[in-house]
Amino acid sequence: MTPVLKGLSAVCISLFSLVPGFAQDKEDVSNPAVQPYLFSVALKVLDRNAAVTATQQASVVTVSGKPIGIKLDGRTIQGLIVFTVYAEKNRPTVLLTQAQLLVKKDQNEQGEWVTILKSIPFALGQEVEFYPLGKDNFNANNLLFQLKIERFEGSLPDKTPSPGPGSPR
């Protein structure tokens, strides 16, 4: 499943969810390591004056340790940002953020690579703001990710595939 987010003036984004198939078996869902989480993200593109020029939103269900990647392919910002939720019993919940971005001031210039590795502690249900290029960096377009991670309370898809055409029943 790859929902595509379109319509950004400075950045076109594709959200590639690297979500595993979920089994509804006898795993202890009270254990944070197997508890499913709803990962919601709103990406805002900010201009040089810090005004929001575009917004896109998406949500995906994940579990602890499974990465969620967002590919950025715009005129001035390109690259990949990966978010991974880490939850364990008796430990703070952490969001690991990794990014490799090519940032250009102008579409025709070569640009500069920015690499990010950041660990962000958070509480479930708390909104987290993440500026991969820095909160005060407005020499060119900037990005703001507003993230929210909550326990997923819905039903998960069955991991057992349904029989295909011509399969014995």
PDB file of C-alpha atoms in Angstrom:
ATOM      1  CA  MET A   1       0.000   0.000   0.000  1.00  0.00           C
ATOM      2  CA  THR A   2       1.582   3.257  -1.136  1.00  0.00           C
ATOM      3  CA  PRO A   3      -0.597   6.319  -0.754  1.00  0.00           C
ATOM      4  CA  VAL A   4       0.733   9.193  -2.883  1.00  0.00           C
ATOM      5  CA  LEU A   5       0.460  12.751  -1.660  1.00  0.00           C
ATOM      6  CA  LYS A   6       0.293  15.312  -4.490  1.00  0.00           C
ATOM      7  CA  GLY A   7      -0.054  19.021  -4.999  1.00  0.00           C
ATOM      8  CA  LEU A   8       2.873  20.564  -3.143  1.00  0.00           C
ATOM      9  CA  SER A   9       4.336  23.603  -4.870  1.00  0.00           C
ATOM     10  CA  ALA A  10       7.906  23.163  -3.590  1.00  0.00           C
ATOM     11  CA  VAL A  11       7.972  19.468  -2.731  1.00  0.00           C
ATOM     12  CA  CYS A  12       6.186  16.425  -4.136  1.00  0.00           C
ATOM     13  CA  ILE A  13       5.900  13.674  -1.584  1.00  0.00           C
ATOM     14  CA  SER A  14       5.284   9.961  -1.717  1.00  0.00           C
ATOM     15  CA  LEU A  15       4.577   8.130   1.504  1.00  0.00           C
ATOM     16  CA  PHE A  16       5.925   4.605   1.382  1.00  0.00           C
ATOM     17  CA  SER A  17       4.820   2.659   4.380  1.00  0.00           C
ATOM     18  CA  LEU A  18       7.027  -0.234   5.308  1.00  0.00           C
ATOM     19  CA  VAL A  19       4.346  -1.792   7.454  1.00  0.00           C
ATOM     20  CA  PRO A  20       4.469  -5.499   8.220  1.00  0.00           C
ATOM     21  CA  GLY A  21       1.513  -7.826   7.882  1.00  0.00           C
ATOM     22  CA  PHE A  22      -0.128  -8.220  11.280  1.00  0.00           C
ATOM     23  CA  ALA A  23      -1.061 -11.561  12.760  1.00  0.00           C
ATOM     24  CA  GLN A  24      -3.910 -11.740  15.210  1.00  0.00           C
ATOM     25  CA  ASP A  25      -2.574 -14.598  17.266  1.00  0.00           C
ATOM     26  CA  LYS A  26      -1.683 -15.035  20.915  1.00  0.00           C
ATOM     27  CA  GLU A  27       0.843 -12.186  21.157  1.00  0.00           C
ATOM     28  CA  ASP A  28       0.550 -10.022  24.259  1.00  0.00           C
ATOM     29  CA  VAL A  29      -0.813  -6.736  22.844  1.00  0.00           C
ATOM     30  CA  SER A  30      -0.265  -5.075  26.222  1.00  0.00           C
ATOM     31  CA  ASN A  31       3.449  -5.393  25.425  1.00  0.00           C
ATOM     32  CA  PRO A  32       4.495  -2.092  23.744  1.00  0.00           C
ATOM     33  CA  ALA A  33       6.776  -3.985  21.357  1.00  0.00           C
ATOM     34  CA  VAL A  34       3.818  -5.736  19.659  1.00  0.00           C
ATOM     35  CA  GLN A  35       1.143  -3.073  20.239  1.00  0.00           C
ATOM     36  CA  PRO A  36       0.056  -1.463  16.946  1.00  0.00           C
ATOM     37  CA  TYR A  37       0.345   2.309  16.721  1.00  0.00           C
ATOM     38  CA  LEU A  38      -1.384   4.837  14.487  1.00  0.00           C
ATOM     39  CA  PHE A  39       1.319   7.097  13.062  1.00  0.00           C
ATOM     40  CA  SER A  40      -0.171  10.343  11.697  1.00  0.00           C
ATOM     41  CA  VAL A  41       1.903  12.927   9.873  1.00  0.00           C
ATOM     42  CA  ALA A  42       1.108  16.357   8.477  1.00  0.00           C
ATOM     43  CA  LEU A  43       3.822  17.808   6.255  1.00  0.00           C
ATOM     44  CA  LYS A  44       3.819  21.554   5.824  1.00  0.00           C
ATOM     45  CA  VAL A  45       5.978  23.389   3.296  1.00  0.00           C
ATOM     46  CA  LEU A  46       7.018  26.799   4.567  1.00  0.00           C
ATOM     47  CA  ASP A  47       8.258  29.662   2.395  1.00  0.00           C
ATOM     48  CA  ARG A  48      11.058  32.137   3.205  1.00  0.00           C
ATOM     49  CA  ASN A  49       8.634  34.137   5.383  1.00  0.00           C
ATOM     50  CA  ALA A  50       7.617  31.013   7.392  1.00  0.00           C
ATOM     51  CA  ALA A  51       4.171  31.046   5.766  1.00  0.00           C
ATOM     52  CA  VAL A  52       2.629  27.652   5.011  1.00  0.00           C
ATOM     53  CA  THR A  53       2.438  27.193   1.232  1.00  0.00           C
ATOM     54  CA  ALA A  54       1.242  23.568   1.139  1.00  0.00           C
ATOM     55  CA  THR A  55       0.065  20.846   3.510  1.00  0.00           C
ATOM     56  CA  GLN A  56      -0.341  17.098   3.050  1.00  0.00           C
ATOM     57  CA  GLN A  57      -1.477  14.503   5.601  1.00  0.00           C
ATOM     58  CA  ALA A  58      -1.283  10.729   5.883  1.00  0.00           C
ATOM     59  CA  SER A  59      -1.663   8.008   8.523  1.00  0.00           C
ATOM     60  CA  VAL A  60      -0.365   4.460   8.729  1.00  0.00           C
ATOM     61  CA  VAL A  61      -0.450   1.654  11.297  1.00  0.00           C
ATOM     62  CA  THR A  62       2.946   0.428  12.503  1.00  0.00           C
ATOM     63  CA  VAL A  63       4.580  -1.447  15.383  1.00  0.00           C
ATOM     64  CA  SER A  64       7.694  -0.766  17.418  1.00  0.00           C
ATOM     65  CA  GLY A  65      10.853  -1.046  15.337  1.00  0.00           C
ATOM     66  CA  LYS A  66       9.206  -0.916  11.887  1.00  0.00           C
ATOM     67  CA  PRO A  67      10.288   2.085   9.771  1.00  0.00           C
ATOM     68  CA  ILE A  68       7.987   4.474   7.945  1.00  0.00           C
ATOM     69  CA  GLY A  69       9.671   6.245   5.036  1.00  0.00           C
ATOM     70  CA  ILE A  70       8.703   9.475   3.325  1.00  0.00           C
ATOM     71  CA  LYS A  71      10.342  10.220  -0.009  1.00  0.00           C
ATOM     72  CA  LEU A  72      10.718  13.904  -0.877  1.00  0.00           C
ATOM     73  CA  ASP A  73      11.129  14.706  -4.572  1.00  0.00           C
ATOM     74  CA  GLY A  74      10.728  18.403  -5.129  1.00  0.00           C
ATOM     75  CA  ARG A  75      12.465  21.144  -7.070  1.00  0.00           C
ATOM     76  CA  THR A  76      14.542  22.350  -4.100  1.00  0.00           C
ATOM     77  CA  ILE A  77      14.344  19.492  -1.572  1.00  0.00           C
ATOM     78  CA  GLN A  78      14.914  15.825  -2.384  1.00  0.00           C
ATOM     79  CA  GLY A  79      15.692  12.788  -0.278  1.00  0.00           C
ATOM     80  CA  LEU A  80      14.280  10.372   2.251  1.00  0.00           C
ATOM     81  CA  ILE A  81      13.119  10.738   5.851  1.00  0.00           C
ATOM     82  CA  VAL A  82      12.508   7.609   7.927  1.00  0.00           C
ATOM     83  CA  PHE A  83      10.606   7.568  11.220  1.00  0.00           C
ATOM     84  CA  THR A  84      10.745   4.554  13.553  1.00  0.00           C
ATOM     85  CA  VAL A  85       8.758   4.229  16.797  1.00  0.00           C
ATOM     86  CA  TYR A  86      10.522   2.371  19.613  1.00  0.00           C
ATOM     87  CA  ALA A  87       8.380   1.300  22.568  1.00  0.00           C
ATOM     88  CA  GLU A  88       9.409  -1.065  25.358  1.00  0.00           C
ATOM     89  CA  LYS A  89       7.957  -1.829  28.778  1.00  0.00           C
ATOM     90  CA  ASN A  90       9.301   0.401  31.553  1.00  0.00           C
ATOM     91  CA  ARG A  91      11.148   2.694  29.104  1.00  0.00           C
ATOM     92  CA  PRO A  92      10.257   6.029  27.530  1.00  0.00           C
ATOM     93  CA  THR A  93       8.766   5.852  24.041  1.00  0.00           C
ATOM     94  CA  VAL A  94      11.168   7.214  21.433  1.00  0.00           C
ATOM     95  CA  LEU A  95      10.825   8.277  17.800  1.00  0.00           C
ATOM     96  CA  LEU A  96      14.029   7.751  15.833  1.00  0.00           C
ATOM     97  CA  THR A  97      14.300  10.088  12.862  1.00  0.00           C
ATOM     98  CA  GLN A  98      16.795   9.528  10.047  1.00  0.00           C
ATOM     99  CA  ALA A  99      17.093  11.714   6.967  1.00  0.00           C
ATOM    100  CA  GLN A 100      19.283  12.163   3.935  1.00  0.00           C
ATOM    101  CA  LEU A 101      18.247  15.318   2.062  1.00  0.00           C
ATOM    102  CA  LEU A 102      19.612  17.234  -0.915  1.00  0.00           C
ATOM    103  CA  VAL A 103      18.732  20.908  -0.375  1.00  0.00           C
ATOM    104  CA  LYS A 104      19.058  23.524  -3.108  1.00  0.00           C
ATOM    105  CA  LYS A 105      18.467  27.268  -2.848  1.00  0.00           C
ATOM    106  CA  ASP A 106      17.643  27.271  -6.545  1.00  0.00           C
ATOM    107  CA  GLN A 107      16.392  24.466  -8.742  1.00  0.00           C
ATOM    108  CA  ASN A 108      19.404  24.828 -11.087  1.00  0.00           C
ATOM    109  CA  GLU A 109      22.196  24.655  -8.489  1.00  0.00           C
ATOM    110  CA  GLN A 110      23.972  21.535  -7.270  1.00  0.00           C
ATOM    111  CA  GLY A 111      22.776  21.748  -3.663  1.00  0.00           C
ATOM    112  CA  GLU A 112      24.055  20.527  -0.313  1.00  0.00           C
ATOM    113  CA  TRP A 113      23.453  17.154   1.377  1.00  0.00           C
ATOM    114  CA  VAL A 114      22.028  17.212   4.894  1.00  0.00           C
ATOM    115  CA  THR A 115      22.128  14.085   7.066  1.00  0.00           C
ATOM    116  CA  ILE A 116      20.046  13.826  10.228  1.00  0.00           C
ATOM    117  CA  LEU A 117      19.859  11.248  12.990  1.00  0.00           C
ATOM    118  CA  LYS A 118      17.708  12.348  15.911  1.00  0.00           C
ATOM    119  CA  SER A 119      16.040  10.567  18.809  1.00  0.00           C
ATOM    120  CA  ILE A 120      12.866  12.291  20.029  1.00  0.00           C
ATOM    121  CA  PRO A 121      11.231  11.119  23.292  1.00  0.00           C
ATOM    122  CA  PHE A 122       7.447  11.542  23.269  1.00  0.00           C
ATOM    123  CA  ALA A 123       4.244  10.551  25.043  1.00  0.00           C
ATOM    124  CA  LEU A 124       1.502   8.715  23.153  1.00  0.00           C
ATOM    125  CA  GLY A 125      -1.053  11.206  21.834  1.00  0.00           C
ATOM    126  CA  GLN A 126       1.375  14.129  22.081  1.00  0.00           C
ATOM    127  CA  GLU A 127       1.962  16.160  18.907  1.00  0.00           C
ATOM    128  CA  VAL A 128       5.635  16.374  17.953  1.00  0.00           C
ATOM    129  CA  GLU A 129       6.986  19.047  15.602  1.00  0.00           C
ATOM    130  CA  PHE A 130      10.071  18.185  13.582  1.00  0.00           C
ATOM    131  CA  TYR A 131      11.938  20.620  11.324  1.00  0.00           C
ATOM    132  CA  PRO A 132      14.522  18.523   9.430  1.00  0.00           C
ATOM    133  CA  LEU A 133      16.309  21.654   8.180  1.00  0.00           C
ATOM    134  CA  GLY A 134      16.144  23.497  11.512  1.00  0.00           C
ATOM    135  CA  LYS A 135      13.360  25.593  12.989  1.00  0.00           C
ATOM    136  CA  ASP A 136      14.936  28.935  12.090  1.00  0.00           C
ATOM    137  CA  ASN A 137      16.288  28.031   8.620  1.00  0.00           C
ATOM    138  CA  PHE A 138      14.289  30.179   6.213  1.00  0.00           C
ATOM    139  CA  ASN A 139      16.894  30.996   3.542  1.00  0.00           C
ATOM    140  CA  ALA A 140      14.806  28.861   1.181  1.00  0.00           C
ATOM    141  CA  ASN A 141      11.744  26.654   1.533  1.00  0.00           C
ATOM    142  CA  ASN A 142      11.576  24.762   4.804  1.00  0.00           C
ATOM    143  CA  LEU A 143       9.688  21.700   6.013  1.00  0.00           C
ATOM    144  CA  LEU A 144       7.663  21.067   9.150  1.00  0.00           C
ATOM    145  CA  PHE A 145       6.485  17.580  10.080  1.00  0.00           C
ATOM    146  CA  GLN A 146       3.717  17.486  12.682  1.00  0.00           C
ATOM    147  CA  LEU A 147       3.639  13.932  14.039  1.00  0.00           C
ATOM    148  CA  LYS A 148       1.225  12.184  16.367  1.00  0.00           C
ATOM    149  CA  ILE A 149       1.518   8.591  17.530  1.00  0.00           C
ATOM    150  CA  GLU A 150      -1.344   6.877  19.335  1.00  0.00           C
ATOM    151  CA  ARG A 151      -2.321   3.341  20.201  1.00  0.00           C
ATOM    152  CA  PHE A 152      -4.207   1.782  17.315  1.00  0.00           C
ATOM    153  CA  GLU A 153      -7.586   0.599  18.573  1.00  0.00           C
ATOM    154  CA  GLY A 154      -9.046  -0.773  15.324  1.00  0.00           C
ATOM    155  CA  SER A 155      -8.939  -4.311  14.039  1.00  0.00           C
ATOM    156  CA  LEU A 156      -5.866  -5.448  12.164  1.00  0.00           C
ATOM    157  CA  PRO A 157      -5.995  -7.277   8.848  1.00  0.00           C
ATOM    158  CA  ASP A 158      -5.697 -11.056   9.016  1.00  0.00           C
ATOM    159  CA  LYS A 159      -2.245 -12.236   7.918  1.00  0.00           C
ATOM    160  CA  THR A 160      -3.674 -15.362   6.276  1.00  0.00           C
ATOM    161  CA  PRO A 161      -4.018 -14.830   2.501  1.00  0.00           C
ATOM    162  CA  SER A 162      -7.343 -15.677   0.912  1.00  0.00           C
ATOM    163  CA  PRO A 163      -7.362 -18.460  -1.688  1.00  0.00           C
ATOM    164  CA  GLY A 164      -6.792 -17.270  -5.231  1.00  0.00           C
ATOM    165  CA  PRO A 165      -8.793 -18.299  -8.308  1.00  0.00           C
ATOM    166  CA  GLY A 166      -8.438 -21.988  -9.047  1.00  0.00           C
ATOM    167  CA  SER A 167      -7.108 -22.771  -5.546  1.00  0.00           C
ATOM    168  CA  PRO A 168      -8.498 -25.799  -3.735  1.00  0.00           C
ATOM    169  CA  ARG A 169     -10.904 -24.800  -0.981  1.00  0.00           C
TER     170      ARG A 169
END
